[in-house]
XYZ file of C-alpha atoms in Angstrom:
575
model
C 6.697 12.472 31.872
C 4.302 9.408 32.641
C 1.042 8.835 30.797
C -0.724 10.244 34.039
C 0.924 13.292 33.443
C 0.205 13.894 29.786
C -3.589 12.737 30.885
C -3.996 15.603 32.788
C -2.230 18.107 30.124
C -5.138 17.327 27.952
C -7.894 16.995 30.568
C -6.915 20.553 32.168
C -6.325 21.784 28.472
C -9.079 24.449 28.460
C -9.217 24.705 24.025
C -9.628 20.719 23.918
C -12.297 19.912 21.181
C -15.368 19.325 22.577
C -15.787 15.819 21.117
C -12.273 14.446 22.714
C -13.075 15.909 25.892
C -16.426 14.455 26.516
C -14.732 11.057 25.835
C -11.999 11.732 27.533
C -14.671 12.026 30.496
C -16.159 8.984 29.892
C -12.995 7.325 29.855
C -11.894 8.865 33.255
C -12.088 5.372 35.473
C -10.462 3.459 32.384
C -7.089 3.346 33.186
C -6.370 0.849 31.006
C -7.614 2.567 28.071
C -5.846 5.428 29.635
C -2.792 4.254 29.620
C -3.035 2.762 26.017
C -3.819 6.024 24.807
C -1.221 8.174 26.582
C 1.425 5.779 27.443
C 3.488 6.865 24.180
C 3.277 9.385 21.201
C 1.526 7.634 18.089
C 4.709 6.331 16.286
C 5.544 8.592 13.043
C 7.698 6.196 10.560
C 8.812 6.375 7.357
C 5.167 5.536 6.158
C 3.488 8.359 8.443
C 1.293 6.784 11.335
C -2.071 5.274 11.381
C -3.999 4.409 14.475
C -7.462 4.267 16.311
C -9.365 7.916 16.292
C -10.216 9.520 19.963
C -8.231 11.359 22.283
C -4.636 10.887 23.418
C -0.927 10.904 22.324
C -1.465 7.520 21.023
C -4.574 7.834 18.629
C -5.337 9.858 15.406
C -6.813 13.132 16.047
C -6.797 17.190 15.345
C -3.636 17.577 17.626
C -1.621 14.659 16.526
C -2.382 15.774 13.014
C -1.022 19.058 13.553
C 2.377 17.661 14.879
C 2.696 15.679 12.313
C 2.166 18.509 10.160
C 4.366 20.855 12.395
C 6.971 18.686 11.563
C 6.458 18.828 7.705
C 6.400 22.362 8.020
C 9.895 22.926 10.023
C 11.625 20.624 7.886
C 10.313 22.633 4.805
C 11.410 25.808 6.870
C 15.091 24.578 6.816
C 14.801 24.320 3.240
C 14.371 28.412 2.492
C 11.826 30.598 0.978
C 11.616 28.418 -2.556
C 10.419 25.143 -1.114
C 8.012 26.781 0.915
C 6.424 28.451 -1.905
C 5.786 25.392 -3.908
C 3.190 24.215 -1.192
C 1.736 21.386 -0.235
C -0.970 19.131 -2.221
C -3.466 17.039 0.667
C -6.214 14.701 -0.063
C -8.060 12.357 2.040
C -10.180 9.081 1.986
C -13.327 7.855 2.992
C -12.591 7.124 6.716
C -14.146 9.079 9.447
C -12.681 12.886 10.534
C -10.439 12.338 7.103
C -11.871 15.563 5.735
C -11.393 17.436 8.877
C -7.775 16.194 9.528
C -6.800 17.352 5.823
C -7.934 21.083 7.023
C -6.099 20.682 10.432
C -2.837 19.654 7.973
C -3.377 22.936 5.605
C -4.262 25.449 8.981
C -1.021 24.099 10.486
C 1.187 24.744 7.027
C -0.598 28.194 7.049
C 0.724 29.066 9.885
C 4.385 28.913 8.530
C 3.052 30.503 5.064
C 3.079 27.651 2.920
C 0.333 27.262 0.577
C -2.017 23.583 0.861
C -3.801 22.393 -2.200
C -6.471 20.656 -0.659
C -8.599 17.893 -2.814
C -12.884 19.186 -2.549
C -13.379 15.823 -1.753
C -12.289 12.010 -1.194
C -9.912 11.003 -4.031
C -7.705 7.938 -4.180
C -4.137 7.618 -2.872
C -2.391 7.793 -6.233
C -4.053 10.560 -7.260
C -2.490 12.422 -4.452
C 1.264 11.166 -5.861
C -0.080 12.751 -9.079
C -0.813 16.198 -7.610
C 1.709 16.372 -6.120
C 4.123 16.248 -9.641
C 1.450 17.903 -11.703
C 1.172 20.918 -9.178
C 4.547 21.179 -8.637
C 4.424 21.128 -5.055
C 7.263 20.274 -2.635
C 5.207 17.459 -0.571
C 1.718 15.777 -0.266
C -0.279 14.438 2.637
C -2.960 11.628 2.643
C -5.207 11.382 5.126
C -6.309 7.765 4.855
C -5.619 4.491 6.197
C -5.494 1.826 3.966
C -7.456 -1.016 4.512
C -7.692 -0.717 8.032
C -11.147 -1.055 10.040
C -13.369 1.416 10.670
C -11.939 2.767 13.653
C -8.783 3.729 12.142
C -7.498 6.958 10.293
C -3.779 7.670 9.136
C -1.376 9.893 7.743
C 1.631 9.657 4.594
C 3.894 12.239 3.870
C 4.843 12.208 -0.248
C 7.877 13.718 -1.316
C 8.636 16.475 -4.808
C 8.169 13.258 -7.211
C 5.253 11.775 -5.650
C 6.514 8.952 -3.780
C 6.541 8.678 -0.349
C 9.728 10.554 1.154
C 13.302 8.134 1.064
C 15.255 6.824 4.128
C 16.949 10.153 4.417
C 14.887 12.598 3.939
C 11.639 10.374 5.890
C 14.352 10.316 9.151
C 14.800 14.064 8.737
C 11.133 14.737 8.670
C 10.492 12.105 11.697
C 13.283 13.755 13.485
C 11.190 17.255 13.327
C 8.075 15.397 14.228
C 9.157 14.608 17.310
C 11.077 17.843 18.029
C 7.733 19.059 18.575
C 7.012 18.862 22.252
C 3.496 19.544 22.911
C 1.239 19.225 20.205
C -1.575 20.997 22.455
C -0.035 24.391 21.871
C 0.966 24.137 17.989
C -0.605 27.564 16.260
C -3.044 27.345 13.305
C -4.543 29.440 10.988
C -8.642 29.327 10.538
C -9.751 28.735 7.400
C -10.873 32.239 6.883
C -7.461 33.177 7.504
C -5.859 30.858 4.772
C -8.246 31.750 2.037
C -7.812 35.825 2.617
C -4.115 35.341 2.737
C -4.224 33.059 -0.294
C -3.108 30.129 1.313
C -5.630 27.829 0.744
C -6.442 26.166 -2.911
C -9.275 24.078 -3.868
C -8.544 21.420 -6.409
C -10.986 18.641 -8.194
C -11.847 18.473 -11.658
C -8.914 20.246 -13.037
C -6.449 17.541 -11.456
C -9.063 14.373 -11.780
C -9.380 15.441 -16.417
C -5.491 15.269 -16.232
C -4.820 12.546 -14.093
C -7.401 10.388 -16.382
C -5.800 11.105 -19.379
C -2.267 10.217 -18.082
C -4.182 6.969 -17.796
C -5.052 6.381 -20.981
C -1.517 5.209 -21.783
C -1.915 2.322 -19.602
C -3.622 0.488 -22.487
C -1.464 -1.036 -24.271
C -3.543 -2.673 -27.449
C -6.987 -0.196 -28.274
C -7.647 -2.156 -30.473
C -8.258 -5.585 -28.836
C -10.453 -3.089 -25.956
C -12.718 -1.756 -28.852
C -12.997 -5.364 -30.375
C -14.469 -6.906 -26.486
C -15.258 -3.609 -24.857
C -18.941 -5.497 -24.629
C -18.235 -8.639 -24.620
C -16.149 -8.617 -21.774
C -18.033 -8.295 -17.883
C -15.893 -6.836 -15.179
C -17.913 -6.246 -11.732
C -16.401 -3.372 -9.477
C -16.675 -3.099 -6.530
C -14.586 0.147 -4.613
C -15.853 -0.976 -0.878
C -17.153 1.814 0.543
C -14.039 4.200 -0.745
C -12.970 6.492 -3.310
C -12.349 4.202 -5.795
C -15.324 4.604 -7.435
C -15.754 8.026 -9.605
C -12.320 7.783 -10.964
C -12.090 4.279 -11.365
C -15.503 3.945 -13.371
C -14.537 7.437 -15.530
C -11.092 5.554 -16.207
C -12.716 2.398 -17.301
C -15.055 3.937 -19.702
C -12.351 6.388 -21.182
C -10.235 3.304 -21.921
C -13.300 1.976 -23.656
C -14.958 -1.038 -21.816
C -18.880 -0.603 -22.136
C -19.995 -4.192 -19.591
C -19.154 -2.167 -16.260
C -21.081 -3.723 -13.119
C -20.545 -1.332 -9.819
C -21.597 -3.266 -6.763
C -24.826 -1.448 -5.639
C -24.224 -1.991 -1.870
C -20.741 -1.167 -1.716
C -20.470 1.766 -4.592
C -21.159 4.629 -2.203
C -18.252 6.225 0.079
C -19.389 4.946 3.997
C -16.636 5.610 6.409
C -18.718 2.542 8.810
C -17.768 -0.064 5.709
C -21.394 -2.002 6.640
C -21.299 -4.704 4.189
C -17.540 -5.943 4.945
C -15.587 -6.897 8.210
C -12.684 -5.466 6.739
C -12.641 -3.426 3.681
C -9.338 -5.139 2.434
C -9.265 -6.418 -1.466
C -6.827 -9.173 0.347
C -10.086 -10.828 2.493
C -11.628 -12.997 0.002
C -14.938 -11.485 2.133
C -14.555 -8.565 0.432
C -15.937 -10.475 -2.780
C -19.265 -11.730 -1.414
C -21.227 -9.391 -2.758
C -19.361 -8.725 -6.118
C -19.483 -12.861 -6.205
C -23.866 -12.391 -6.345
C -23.682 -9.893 -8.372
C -20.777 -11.799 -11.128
C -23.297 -14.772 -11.013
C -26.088 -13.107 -11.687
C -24.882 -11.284 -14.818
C -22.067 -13.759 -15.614
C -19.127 -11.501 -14.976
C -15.535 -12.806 -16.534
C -13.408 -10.721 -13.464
C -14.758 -9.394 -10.250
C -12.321 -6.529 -9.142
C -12.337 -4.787 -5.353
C -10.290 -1.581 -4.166
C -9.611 -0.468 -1.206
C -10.713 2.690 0.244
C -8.331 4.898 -0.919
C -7.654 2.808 -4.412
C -4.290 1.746 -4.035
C -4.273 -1.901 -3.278
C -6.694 -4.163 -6.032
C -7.788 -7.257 -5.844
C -9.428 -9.296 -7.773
C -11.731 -12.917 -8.173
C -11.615 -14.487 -11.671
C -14.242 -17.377 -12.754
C -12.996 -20.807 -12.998
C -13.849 -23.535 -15.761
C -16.302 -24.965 -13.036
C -18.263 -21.275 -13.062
C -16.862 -20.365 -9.541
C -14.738 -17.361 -8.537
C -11.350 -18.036 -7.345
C -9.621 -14.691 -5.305
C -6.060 -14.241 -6.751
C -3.407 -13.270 -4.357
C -1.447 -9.922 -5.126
C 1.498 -12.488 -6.795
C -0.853 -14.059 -8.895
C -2.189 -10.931 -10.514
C 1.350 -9.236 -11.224
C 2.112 -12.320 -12.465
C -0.617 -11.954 -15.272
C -0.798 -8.509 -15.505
C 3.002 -8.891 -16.284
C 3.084 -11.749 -18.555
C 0.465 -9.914 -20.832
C 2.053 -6.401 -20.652
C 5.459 -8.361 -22.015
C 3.577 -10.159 -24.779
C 1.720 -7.531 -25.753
C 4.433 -5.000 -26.067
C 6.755 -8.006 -27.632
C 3.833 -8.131 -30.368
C 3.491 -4.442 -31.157
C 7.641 -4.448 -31.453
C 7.636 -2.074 -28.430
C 9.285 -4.143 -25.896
C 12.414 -1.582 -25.244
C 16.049 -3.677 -24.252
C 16.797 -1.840 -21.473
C 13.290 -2.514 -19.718
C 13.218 -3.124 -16.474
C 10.630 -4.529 -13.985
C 10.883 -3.582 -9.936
C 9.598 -5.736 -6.852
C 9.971 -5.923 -3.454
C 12.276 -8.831 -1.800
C 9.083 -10.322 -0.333
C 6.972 -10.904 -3.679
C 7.317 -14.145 -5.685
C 9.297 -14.995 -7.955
C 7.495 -16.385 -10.760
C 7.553 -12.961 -12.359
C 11.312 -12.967 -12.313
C 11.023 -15.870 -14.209
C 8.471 -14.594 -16.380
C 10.391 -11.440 -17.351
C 13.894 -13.501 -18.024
C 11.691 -15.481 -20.504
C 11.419 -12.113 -22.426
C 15.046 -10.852 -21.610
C 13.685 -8.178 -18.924
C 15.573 -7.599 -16.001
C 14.214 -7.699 -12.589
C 15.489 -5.872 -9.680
C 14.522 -6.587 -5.933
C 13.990 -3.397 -3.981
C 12.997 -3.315 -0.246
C 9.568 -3.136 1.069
C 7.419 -0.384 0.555
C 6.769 1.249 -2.809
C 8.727 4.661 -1.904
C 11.689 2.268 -3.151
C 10.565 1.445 -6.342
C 9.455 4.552 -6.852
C 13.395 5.995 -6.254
C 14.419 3.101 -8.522
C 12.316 5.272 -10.747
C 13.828 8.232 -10.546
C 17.234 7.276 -10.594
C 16.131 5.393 -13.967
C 14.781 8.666 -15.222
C 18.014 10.293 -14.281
C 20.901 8.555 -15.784
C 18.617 7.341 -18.736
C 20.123 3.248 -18.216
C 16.749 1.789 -17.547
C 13.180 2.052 -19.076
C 10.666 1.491 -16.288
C 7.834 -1.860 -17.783
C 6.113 -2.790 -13.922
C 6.262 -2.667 -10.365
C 4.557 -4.771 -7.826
C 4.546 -5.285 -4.359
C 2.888 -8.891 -2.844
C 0.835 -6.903 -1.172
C -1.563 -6.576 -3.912
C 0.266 -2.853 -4.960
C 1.118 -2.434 -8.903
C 2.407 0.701 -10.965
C 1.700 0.707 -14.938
C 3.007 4.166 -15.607
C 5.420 6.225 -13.616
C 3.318 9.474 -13.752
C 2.566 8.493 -10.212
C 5.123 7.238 -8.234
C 3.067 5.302 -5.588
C 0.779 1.819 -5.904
C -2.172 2.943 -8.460
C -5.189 0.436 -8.344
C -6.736 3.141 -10.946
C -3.820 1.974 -13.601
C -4.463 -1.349 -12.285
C -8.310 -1.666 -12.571
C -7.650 -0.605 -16.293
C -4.662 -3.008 -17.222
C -6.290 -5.790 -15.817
C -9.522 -5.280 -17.942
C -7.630 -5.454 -20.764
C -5.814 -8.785 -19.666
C -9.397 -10.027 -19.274
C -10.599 -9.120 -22.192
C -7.284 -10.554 -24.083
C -8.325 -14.025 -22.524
C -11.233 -13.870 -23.539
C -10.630 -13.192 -27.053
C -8.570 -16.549 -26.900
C -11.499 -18.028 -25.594
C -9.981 -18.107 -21.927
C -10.703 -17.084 -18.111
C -7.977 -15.678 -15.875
C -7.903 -18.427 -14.605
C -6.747 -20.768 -17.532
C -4.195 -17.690 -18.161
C -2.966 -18.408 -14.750
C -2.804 -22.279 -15.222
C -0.717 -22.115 -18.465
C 1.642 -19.691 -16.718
C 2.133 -22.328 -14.164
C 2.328 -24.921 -16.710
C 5.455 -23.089 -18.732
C 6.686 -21.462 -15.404
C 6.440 -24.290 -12.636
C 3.845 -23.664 -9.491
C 4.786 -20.813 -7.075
C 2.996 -20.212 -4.225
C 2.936 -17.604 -1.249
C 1.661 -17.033 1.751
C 2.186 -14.171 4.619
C 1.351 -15.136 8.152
C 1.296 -11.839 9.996
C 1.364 -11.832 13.959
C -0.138 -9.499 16.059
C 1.254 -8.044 19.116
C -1.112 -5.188 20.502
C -0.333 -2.932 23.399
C 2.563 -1.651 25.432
C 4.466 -5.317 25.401
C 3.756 -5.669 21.506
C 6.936 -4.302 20.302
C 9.339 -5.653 22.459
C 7.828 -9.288 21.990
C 8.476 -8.399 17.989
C 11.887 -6.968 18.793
C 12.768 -10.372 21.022
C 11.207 -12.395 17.961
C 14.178 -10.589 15.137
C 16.868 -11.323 18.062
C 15.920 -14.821 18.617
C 15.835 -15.449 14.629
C 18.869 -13.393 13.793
C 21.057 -15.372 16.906
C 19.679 -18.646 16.620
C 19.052 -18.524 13.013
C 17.432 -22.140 11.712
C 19.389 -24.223 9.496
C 16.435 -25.664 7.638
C 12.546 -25.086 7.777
C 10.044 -28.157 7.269
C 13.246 -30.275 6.737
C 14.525 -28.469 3.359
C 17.889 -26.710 4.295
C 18.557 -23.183 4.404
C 20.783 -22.319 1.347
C 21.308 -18.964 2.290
C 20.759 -16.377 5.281
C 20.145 -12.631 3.959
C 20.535 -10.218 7.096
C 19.472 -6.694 5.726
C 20.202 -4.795 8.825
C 23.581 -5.742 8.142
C 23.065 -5.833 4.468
C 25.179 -9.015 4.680
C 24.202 -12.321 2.528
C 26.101 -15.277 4.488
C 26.281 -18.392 2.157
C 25.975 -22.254 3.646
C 30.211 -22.838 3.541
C 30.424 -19.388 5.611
C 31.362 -17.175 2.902
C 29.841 -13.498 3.475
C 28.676 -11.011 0.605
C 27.662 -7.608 0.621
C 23.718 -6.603 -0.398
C 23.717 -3.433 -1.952
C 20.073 -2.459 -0.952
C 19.618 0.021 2.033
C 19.655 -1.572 5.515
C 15.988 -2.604 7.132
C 14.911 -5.079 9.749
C 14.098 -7.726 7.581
C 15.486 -11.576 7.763
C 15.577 -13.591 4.309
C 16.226 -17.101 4.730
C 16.715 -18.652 1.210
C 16.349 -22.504 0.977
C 18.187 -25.241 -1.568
C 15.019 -26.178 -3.261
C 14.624 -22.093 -4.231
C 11.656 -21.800 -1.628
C 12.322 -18.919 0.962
C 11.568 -17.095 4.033
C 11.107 -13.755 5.036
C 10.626 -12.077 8.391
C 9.873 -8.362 8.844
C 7.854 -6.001 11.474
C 5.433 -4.306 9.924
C 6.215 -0.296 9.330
C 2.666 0.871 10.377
C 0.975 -1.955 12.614
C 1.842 -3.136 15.543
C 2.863 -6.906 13.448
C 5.695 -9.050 12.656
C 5.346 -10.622 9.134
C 6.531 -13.948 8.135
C 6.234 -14.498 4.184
C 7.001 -18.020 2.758
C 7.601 -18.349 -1.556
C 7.245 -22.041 -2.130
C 8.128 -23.354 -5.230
C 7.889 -27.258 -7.113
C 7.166 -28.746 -10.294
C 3.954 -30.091 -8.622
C 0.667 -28.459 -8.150
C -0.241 -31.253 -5.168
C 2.641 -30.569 -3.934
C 3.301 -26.688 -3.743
C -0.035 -27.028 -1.595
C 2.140 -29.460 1.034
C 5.042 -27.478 0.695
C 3.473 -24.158 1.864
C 1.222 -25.946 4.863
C 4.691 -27.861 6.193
C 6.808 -24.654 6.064
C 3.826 -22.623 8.048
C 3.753 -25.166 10.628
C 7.641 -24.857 10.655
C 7.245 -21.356 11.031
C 4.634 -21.454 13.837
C 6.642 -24.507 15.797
C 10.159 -21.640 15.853
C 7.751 -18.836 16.738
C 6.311 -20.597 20.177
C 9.447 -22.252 20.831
């Protein structure tokens, strides 16, 4: 079927809401917008989809919402009469129609019986993991998308332990998804309908009280929090998302009493008006946390995203400026103080572990070897640290200490098995707060980490490729670097040439060793001076990411090293 085709399924579709088919009007001599919007289905991966809002195949709306969801509920079918009875926990962010789309998830599951435990109103990401393993349920939905702009709304599936769903059972669920062949026709219940048949459940305060006192075991040393609970300043700001009620509640339960919430960015605004992007990445995220950390001489500025699970955060500098950390930077020293402070209070366990993806930095491999942790690489996305987890919890060989991903995502405590900028907003107060006890910033923590550690430094360039012609130009891009693989980058030779679609390491002299991670589309290029490369597509964009981990004994010269092997990158990429 062409994109004309499915056009005129939803035009002549007599039930289409009223607010798609008045722009569907108005887009009537658009064909390129047409096209865009029709030309293919919205692509459901293993981290659900996210795209634009309005009408079409290709955009986040009611009816792509409900096949989504009509594919949750057929896979839950084939799983018999028990798994449908657990249910399904939803929540949803900020963003515009997210309330709406979590109703359009819980009418569709009604329809096949199952239960929805549906959130009264915006909570963060991780609390959704939580739900999900306090309730009980079989699977949770988030309506949210990240840290995308306004325009966008999106859509995970989490699995029974709260993570998102695993290679297996995520291809099972997409493979219902698109089983589903016209998501015009897919039958709902009303709401009515699912509250007299018991089908719908309201949850808030019950689940916020005992996710917030999970979270009290994030803090590792009371004591040292009721010593500075005043005398250390954190500014907060949650951009416009749900960050702020439970992130503020956590904060005071743990005991810090100098709590500045940015006044312009404090309330939920789907439009995020005071940011271009609402991203805790964009160091414009931190202007107006930056005003307000001068004004009332804040030691740590912190940002969330809008649905609080990505944190970042700006940290004053001997010269009273704020520098923005990158997502390597804080695990680094969220890491190096959880270690010494658990090596202090004799509770470091010797079977600790600490998980990260293959695209993070290594300095906090380095770190935890310095306390005799072990760190294990996982692929990208946090749904594999979080089945690290489990299989830790399992067979008992492994106590869980930290995960990170680069991408500015950290877990404390495995009662949620996703990124938790909730546990993170807390641990990181503390760090602060243990500086500054010493009579130190962040930012000299930092600097003496470098100092015992040597300088590591990252940087992702990420690529865009929009449209129909994006994802073959990112498919062309993998080819090209997989069959004419480089044998150096910026003139420093590649050691080593990590393929894991083939899950094959291939060494300089030819020899060829097995990586026992599952396979993805990622390239790892590993270079003799222990710098790499890494090249992926992004799972829910239309990008292709390049991520470079630079490392020297030099701070001048990490700073070199990173620009040279960027330029490198960019020269290969317009070849």
């Amino acid at each position: 079927m062409s994109w004309k085709d499915t056009y005129q399924l939803w035009e002549n579709f007599s039930d289409l809401e009223t607010e798609l088919k008045d722009e569907l009007k108005s887009l009537k001599d658009d064909s390129h917008t047409l096209e865009d919007a029709f030309y293919a289905p919205l692509e459901f991966g293993t981290a659900g989809m996210r795209g634009v809002i309005g009408a079409g195949v290709n955009r986040m709306n009611a009816y792509t919402v409900r096949q989504a969801t009509e594919g949750l509920a057929l896979f839950m079918d084939s799983l018999g009469e028990e798994t449908l009875k657990r249910g399904v926990a939803i929540a949803y962010d900020s963003r515009h129609k997210s309330p709406e789309f979590a109703m359009e998830a819980a009418k569709t599951l009604g329809a096949h019986g199952i239960p929805a435990f549906v959130f009264e109103s915006l909570r963060p990401t991780p609390e959704l993991s939580f739900a999900v393993r306090h309730l009980h349920a079989f699977a949770g939905i988030m309506i949210t998308a990240s840290h995308n702009p306004a325009e966008y709304n999106g859509y995970k599936v989490y699995g029974e332990d709260g993570g998102q769903m695993p290679p297996k059972e995520a291809d099972a669920l997409t493979a219902y998804v698109r089983s589903v062949e016209n998501m015009l026709e897919i039958k709902v219940l009303s709401k009515e309908e699912l509250e007299s048949q018991g089908l719908l459940t309201i949850i808030g305060e019950d689940v916020d009280s005992e996710y917030l006192e999970n979270i009290k075991s994030v803090t590792v040393n009371p004591e040292l929090v009721k010593e500075m609970s005043k005398e250390m300043k954190l500014v907060y700001t949650p951009l416009h998302g749900t960050g702020k009620m439970i992130g503020e509640r956590a904060l005071k339960n743990a005991g810090f009493e100098s709590i500045y919430l940015v006044p312009e960015q404090a309330e939920a605004d789907p439009d995020f008006p005071t940011v271009k992007s609402p991203n805790p990445e964009e160091p414009g995220a931190f202007e107006y946390a930056i005003k307000l950390g001068k004004e009332v001489d804040a030691d740590v500025l912190v940002a969330t995203d809008p649905d609080a699970d990505r944190l970042g955060i700006a940290v004053k500098t001997s010269e009273g400026y704020y520098e923005v950390l990158t997502g390597n930077q804080i695990s680094s020293l969220m890491l190096h103080y959880l270690l010494t402070a658990h090596k202090e209070a004799g509770t470091l366990p010797g079977n600790g572990v600490v998980l990260k993806s293959i695209v993070s930095s290594e300095l906090p491999t380095q770190i935890a070897e310095s306390f005799s942790v072990e760190m294990v690489d996982v692929l990208t996305g946090f749904k594999f640290i979080a089945e690290k987890i489990k299989q830790y919890e399992s067979d008992g060989s492994k106590t869980f200490l930290f995960g990170f991903e680069e991408s500015y995502g950290y877990l404390v405590a495995p009662f949620v098995r996703d990124k938790d900028a909730i546990q993170a907003l807390v641990l990181i107060a503390e760090v602060a707060a243990y500086y500054k006890k010493n009579g130190d910033t962040l930012y000299d923590g930092l600097r003496r980490i470098f100092y015992d550690y040597g300088y590591f430094k990252e940087k992702t360039i990420s690529i865009s490729m929009q449209g129909i012609t994006g994802a073959e130009k990112i498919k062309a891009l993998m080819v090209k670097f997989r069959e004419e693989a480089p044998k150096e980058f910026a003139g420093i030779a590649v050691n080593c040439v990590e393929d894991f679609s083939t899950s094959k390491r291939t060494l300089q002299d030819g020899t060829i060793e097995k990586i026992d991670l599952p396979k993805a589309d990622v390239l790892k290029y590993k270079l003799v001076d222990n710098s790499w490369i890494a090249i992926r597509p992004s799972g829910t964009e239309p990008k292709i990411k390049f991520y470079i981990g630079a490392c020297d004994d030099s701070g001048v010269e990490i700073e070199r090293k990173v620009v040279l092997l960027e330029e490198s990158i960019n020269a290969l990429v317009n070849e």
